[in-house]
Coordinates of C-alpha atoms in Angstrom, one line a residue:
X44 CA 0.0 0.0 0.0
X45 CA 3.1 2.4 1.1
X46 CA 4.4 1.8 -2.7
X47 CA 1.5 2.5 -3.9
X48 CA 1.0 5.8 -2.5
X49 CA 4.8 6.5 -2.9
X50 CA 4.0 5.9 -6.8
X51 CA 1.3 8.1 -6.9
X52 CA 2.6 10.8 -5.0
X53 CA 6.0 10.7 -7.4
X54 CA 4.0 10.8 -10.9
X55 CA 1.8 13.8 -9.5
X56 CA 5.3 15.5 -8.9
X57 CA 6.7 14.7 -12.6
X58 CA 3.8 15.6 -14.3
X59 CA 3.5 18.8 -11.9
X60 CA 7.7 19.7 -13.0
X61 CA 6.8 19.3 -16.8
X62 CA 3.8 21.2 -16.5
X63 CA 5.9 24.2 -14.7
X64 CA 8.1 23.9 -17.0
X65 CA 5.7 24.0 -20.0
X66 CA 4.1 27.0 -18.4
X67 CA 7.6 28.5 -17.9
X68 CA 6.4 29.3 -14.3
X69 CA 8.9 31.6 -12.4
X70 CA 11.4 32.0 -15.3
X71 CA 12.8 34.6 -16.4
X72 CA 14.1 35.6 -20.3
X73 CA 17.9 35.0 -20.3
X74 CA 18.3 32.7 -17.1
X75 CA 18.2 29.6 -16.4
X76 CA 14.8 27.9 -18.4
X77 CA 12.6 25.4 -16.7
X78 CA 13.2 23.1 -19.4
X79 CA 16.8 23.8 -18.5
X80 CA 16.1 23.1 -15.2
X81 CA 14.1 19.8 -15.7
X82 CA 17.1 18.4 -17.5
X83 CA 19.7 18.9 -15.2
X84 CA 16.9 17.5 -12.6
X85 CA 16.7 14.7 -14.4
X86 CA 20.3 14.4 -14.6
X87 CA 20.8 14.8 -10.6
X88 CA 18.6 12.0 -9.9
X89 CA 19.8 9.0 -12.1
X90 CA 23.3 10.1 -11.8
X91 CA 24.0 10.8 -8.0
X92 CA 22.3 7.4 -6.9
X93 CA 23.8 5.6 -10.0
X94 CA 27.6 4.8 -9.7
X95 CA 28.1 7.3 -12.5
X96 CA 28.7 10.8 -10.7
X97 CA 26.2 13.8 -10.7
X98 CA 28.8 16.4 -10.3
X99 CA 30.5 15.5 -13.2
X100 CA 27.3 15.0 -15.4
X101 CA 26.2 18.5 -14.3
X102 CA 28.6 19.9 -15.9
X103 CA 29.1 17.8 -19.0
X104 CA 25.4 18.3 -20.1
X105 CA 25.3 22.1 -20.2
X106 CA 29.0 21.9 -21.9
X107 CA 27.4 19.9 -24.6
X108 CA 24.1 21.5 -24.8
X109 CA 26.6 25.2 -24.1
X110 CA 24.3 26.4 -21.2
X111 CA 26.3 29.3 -20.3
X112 CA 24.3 30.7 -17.4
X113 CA 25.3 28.3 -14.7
X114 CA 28.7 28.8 -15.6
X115 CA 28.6 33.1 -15.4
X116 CA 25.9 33.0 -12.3
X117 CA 28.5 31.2 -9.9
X118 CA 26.1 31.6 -6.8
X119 CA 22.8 30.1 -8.5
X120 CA 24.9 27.6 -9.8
X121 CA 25.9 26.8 -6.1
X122 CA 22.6 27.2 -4.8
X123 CA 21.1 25.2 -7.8
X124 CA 23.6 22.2 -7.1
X125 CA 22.7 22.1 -3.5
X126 CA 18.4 22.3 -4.4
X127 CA 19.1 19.4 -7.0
X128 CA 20.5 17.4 -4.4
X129 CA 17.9 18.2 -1.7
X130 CA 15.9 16.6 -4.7
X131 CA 17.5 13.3 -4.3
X132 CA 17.8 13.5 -0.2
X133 CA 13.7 13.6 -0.8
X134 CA 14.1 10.7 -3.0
X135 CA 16.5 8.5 -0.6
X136 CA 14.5 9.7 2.6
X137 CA 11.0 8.7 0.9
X138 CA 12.6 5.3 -0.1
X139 CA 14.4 4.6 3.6
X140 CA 12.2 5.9 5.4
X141 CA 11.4 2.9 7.8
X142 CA 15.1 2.4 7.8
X143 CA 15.7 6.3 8.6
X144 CA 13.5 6.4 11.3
X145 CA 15.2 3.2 13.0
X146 CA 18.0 4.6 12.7
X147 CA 17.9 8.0 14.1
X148 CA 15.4 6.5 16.7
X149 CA 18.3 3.8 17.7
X150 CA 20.9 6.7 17.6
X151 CA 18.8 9.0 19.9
X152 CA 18.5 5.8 22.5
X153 CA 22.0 5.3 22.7
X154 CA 23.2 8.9 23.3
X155 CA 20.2 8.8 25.6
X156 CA 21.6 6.0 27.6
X157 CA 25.4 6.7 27.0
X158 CA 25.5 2.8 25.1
X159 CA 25.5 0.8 22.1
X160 CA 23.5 -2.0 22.5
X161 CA 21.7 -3.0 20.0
X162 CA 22.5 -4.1 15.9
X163 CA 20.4 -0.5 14.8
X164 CA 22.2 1.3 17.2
X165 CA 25.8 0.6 16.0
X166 CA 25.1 1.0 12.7
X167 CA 23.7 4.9 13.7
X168 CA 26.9 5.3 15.0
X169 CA 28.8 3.5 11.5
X170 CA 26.5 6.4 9.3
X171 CA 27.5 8.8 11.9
X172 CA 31.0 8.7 12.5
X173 CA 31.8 7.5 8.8
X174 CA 30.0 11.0 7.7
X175 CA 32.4 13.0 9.6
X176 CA 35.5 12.8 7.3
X177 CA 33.2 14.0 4.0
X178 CA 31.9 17.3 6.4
X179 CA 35.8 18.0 6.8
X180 CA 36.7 17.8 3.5
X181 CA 33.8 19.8 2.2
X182 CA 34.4 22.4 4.3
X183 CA 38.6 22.8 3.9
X184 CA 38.4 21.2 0.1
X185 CA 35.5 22.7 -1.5
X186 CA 36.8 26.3 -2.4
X187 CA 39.9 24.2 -4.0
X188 CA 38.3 21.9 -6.0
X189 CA 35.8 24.0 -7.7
X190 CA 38.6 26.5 -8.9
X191 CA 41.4 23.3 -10.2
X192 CA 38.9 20.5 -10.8
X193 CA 35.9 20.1 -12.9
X194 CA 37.1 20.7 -16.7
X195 CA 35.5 18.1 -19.0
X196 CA 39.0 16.4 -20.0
X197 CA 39.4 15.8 -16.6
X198 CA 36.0 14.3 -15.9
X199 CA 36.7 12.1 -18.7
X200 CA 39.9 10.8 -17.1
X201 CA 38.2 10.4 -13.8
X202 CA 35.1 8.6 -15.1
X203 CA 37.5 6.1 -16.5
X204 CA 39.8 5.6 -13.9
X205 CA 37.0 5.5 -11.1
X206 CA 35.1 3.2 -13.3
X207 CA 38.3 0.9 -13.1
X208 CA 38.5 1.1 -9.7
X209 CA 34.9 0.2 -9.1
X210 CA 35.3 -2.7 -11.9
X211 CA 38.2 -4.1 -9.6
X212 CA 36.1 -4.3 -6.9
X213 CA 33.4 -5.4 -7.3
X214 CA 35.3 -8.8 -8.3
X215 CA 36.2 -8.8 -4.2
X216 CA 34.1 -12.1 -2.7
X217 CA 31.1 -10.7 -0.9
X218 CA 32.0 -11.8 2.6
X219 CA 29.8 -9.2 5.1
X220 CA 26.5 -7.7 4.9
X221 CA 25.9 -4.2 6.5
X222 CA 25.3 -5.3 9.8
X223 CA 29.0 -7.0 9.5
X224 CA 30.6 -3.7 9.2
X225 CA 32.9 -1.9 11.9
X226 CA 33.6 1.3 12.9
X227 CA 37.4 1.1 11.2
X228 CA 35.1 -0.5 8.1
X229 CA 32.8 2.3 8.3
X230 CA 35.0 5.1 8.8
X231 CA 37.3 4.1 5.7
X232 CA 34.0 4.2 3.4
X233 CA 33.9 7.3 4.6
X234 CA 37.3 8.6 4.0
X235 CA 36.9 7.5 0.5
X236 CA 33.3 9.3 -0.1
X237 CA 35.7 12.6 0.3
X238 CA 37.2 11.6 -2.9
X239 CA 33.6 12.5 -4.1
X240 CA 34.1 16.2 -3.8
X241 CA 35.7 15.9 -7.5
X242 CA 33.8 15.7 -10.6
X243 CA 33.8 12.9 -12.3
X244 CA 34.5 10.3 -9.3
X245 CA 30.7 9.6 -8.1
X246 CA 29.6 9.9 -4.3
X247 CA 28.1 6.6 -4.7
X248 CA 30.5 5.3 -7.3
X249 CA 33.9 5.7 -4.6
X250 CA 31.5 4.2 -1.4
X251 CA 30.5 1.4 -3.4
X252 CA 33.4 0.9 -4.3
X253 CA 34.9 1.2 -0.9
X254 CA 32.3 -1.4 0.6
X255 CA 32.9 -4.4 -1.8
X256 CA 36.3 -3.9 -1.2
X257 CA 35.8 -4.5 2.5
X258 CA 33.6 -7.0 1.2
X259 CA 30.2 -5.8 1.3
X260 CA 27.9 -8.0 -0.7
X261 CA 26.3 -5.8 -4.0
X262 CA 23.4 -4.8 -2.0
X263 CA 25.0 -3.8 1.3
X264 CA 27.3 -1.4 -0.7
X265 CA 24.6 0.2 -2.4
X266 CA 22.4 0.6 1.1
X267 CA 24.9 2.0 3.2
X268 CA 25.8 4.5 0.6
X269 CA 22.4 5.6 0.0
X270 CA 22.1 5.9 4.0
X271 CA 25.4 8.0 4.0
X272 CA 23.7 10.7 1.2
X273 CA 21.4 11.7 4.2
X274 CA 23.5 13.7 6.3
X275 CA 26.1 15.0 3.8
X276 CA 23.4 16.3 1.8
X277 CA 21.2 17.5 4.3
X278 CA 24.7 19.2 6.3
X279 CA 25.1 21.2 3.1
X280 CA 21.4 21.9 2.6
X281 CA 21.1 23.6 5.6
X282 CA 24.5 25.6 5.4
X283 CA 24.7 26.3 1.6
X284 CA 20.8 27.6 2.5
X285 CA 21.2 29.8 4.7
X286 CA 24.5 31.1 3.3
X287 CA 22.9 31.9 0.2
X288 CA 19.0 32.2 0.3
X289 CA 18.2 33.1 3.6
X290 CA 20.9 35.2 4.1
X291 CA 22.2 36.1 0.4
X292 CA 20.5 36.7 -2.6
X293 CA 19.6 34.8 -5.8
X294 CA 18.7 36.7 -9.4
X295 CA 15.3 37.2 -10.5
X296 CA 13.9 33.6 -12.0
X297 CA 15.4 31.5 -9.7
X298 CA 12.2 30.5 -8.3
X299 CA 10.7 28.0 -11.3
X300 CA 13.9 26.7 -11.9
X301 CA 14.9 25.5 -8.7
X302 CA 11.2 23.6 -8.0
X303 CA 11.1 22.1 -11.4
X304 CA 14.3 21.1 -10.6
X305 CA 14.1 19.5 -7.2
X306 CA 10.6 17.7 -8.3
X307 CA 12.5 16.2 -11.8
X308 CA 15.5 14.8 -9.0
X309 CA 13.1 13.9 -6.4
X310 CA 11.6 11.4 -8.3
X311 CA 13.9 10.5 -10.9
X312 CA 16.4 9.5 -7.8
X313 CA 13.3 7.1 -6.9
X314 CA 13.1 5.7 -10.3
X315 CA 16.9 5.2 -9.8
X316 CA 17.0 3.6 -6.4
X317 CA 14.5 1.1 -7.2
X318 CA 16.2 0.4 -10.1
X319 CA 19.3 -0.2 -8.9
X320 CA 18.5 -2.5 -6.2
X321 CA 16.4 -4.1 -8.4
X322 CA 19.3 -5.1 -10.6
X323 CA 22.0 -6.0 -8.0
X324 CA 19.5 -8.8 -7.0
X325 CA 21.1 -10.7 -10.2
X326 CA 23.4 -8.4 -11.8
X327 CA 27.2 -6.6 -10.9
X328 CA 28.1 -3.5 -11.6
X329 CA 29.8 -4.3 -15.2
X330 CA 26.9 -1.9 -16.9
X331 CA 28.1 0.9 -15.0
X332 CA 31.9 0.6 -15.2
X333 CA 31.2 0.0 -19.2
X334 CA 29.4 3.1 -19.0
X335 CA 32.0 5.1 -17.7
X336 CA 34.6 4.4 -19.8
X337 CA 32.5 4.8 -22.7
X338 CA 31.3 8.2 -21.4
X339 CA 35.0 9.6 -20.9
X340 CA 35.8 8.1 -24.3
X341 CA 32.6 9.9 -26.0
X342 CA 34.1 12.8 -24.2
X343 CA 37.7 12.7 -25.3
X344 CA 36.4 12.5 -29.1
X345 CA 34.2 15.6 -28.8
X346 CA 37.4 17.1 -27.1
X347 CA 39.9 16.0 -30.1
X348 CA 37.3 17.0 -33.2
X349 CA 37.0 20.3 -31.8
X350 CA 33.3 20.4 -30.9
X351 CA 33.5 21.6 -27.4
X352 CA 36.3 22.7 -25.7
X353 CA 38.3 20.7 -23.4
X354 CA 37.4 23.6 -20.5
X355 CA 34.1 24.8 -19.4

């Protein structure tokens, strides 16, 4: 009955983001178009829950399509980022949420009681401590990465070589479920998630990739890196927020572009999620690896024939 309602709920919110767009609600003439908008929501969702990075893809579709706005408004484009994910933190929290609320609940009850007791309770404390490292890096990296990292040649490279990595292993024997994991386990998916921060790596791609090589079945990998999305996203939700809406200011038409596009990630990430899971029942992750490298060779060719530009 729960999917069913979650189904119903998620097609009124796509057909309510193309009819925005259609209607160009809240746009404004030489910004950032809800079509626009829908895309890169689109985008968001399949590609930050997908091993195939989001942050990279953001920027490779509106270097192909040249959407220049995003790249001259350098606050919207922040802000936009951050509202896209918040799109797929909807997506992830509407999905887990039975999990979510065990979670938090168990991790409440320990700091409550000053124990871990319990199999819910430690594994709180494994999405809590393994978060931490990610915060740090976002915090002292960010600034860094976004002025040195991020041109399309080097997405390509890092699509490839991150597909590699996840290709190797996911050839690792899956040994542990989630509930296996340890804090020294949990804490080094974590460490690797910070990787993330650069375009072309994948959030989910690097944390997967972490957990089957600690031996995380398929499944397990997947799981916990979906549970780990929560907080970083919803950290920088709150700060990137305030920072820049409540306290800062956006340009006129921000308004349509920024619902159309949470509502296009919101349930595409669904779409994404289930589909995912659905395949690791019987499949690896070969699709995605082969996907990768055929991405970052697509990309080097339109580099090479003089298309686009190797920079953005």
């Amino acid at each position: 009955m729960r999917r069913v309602g979650i189904i119903v709920v998620a097609g009124g919110a796509a057909l309510t983001a193309v009819g925005l767009a259609a209607g160009r609600v809240g746009e404004r003439a030489g910004a950032l178009s809800d079509w626009q908008a829908l895309a890169l929501g689109v985008v968001q969702g399949f590609t930050e829950l997908l091993p195939i990075s989001s942050s990279g893809h953001l920027i490779l579709v509106p270097w192909l399509a040249n959407w220049r706005y995003l790249e001259i408004h350098e606050s919207f484009n922040k802000t936009f980022d951050v509202a896209l994910h918040v799109g797929t933190l909807v997506a992830v929290v509407v999905y887990f949420w039975a999990d979510v609320v065990r979670l938090v609940s168990a991790w409440f009850r320990s700091v409550r009681r000053r124990a871990i007791t319990t199999s819910d309770e430690r594994l709180s404390w494994y999405v809590f401590f393994a978060t931490i490292p990610a915060a740090i890096a976002g915090a002292v990296g960010e600034s860094f990465i976004e002025k040195r990292l991020g041109d399309p040649w080097q997405i390509a490279i890092l699509l490839a070589t991150f597909g590699i990595v996840l290709f190797i292993a996911d050839r690792t024997p899956e040994s542990r479920r989630m509930q296996d994991l340890t804090y020294g386990r949990a804490v080094a998916v974590g460490v690797a998630q910070c990787i993330a921060l650069i375009p072309g790596v994948s959030r989910s791609g690097i944390s997967i990739s972490a957990g089957r090589f600690l031996g995380l079945d398929r499944d397990s990998a997947a799981r916990f890196s979906f549970l780990l999305l929560i907080p970083v996203v919803f950290g920088a939700a709150v700060f990137k927020g305030l920072k820049d809406v409540a306290f800062g200011t956006l340009p006129p038409g921000s308004g349509g572009p920024f619902v159309v596009g949470m509502l296009a990630a919101a349930v595409t990430g669904l779409v994404a999620i289930w589909a995912l899971l659905g395949y690791l029942r019987r499949n690896d992750y070969t699709i995605f690896v082969v996907y990768r490298l055929a991405a970052a060779l697509a990309i080097l060719i339109i580099i090479a024939s003089g298309i686009r530009a190797r920079t953005f």
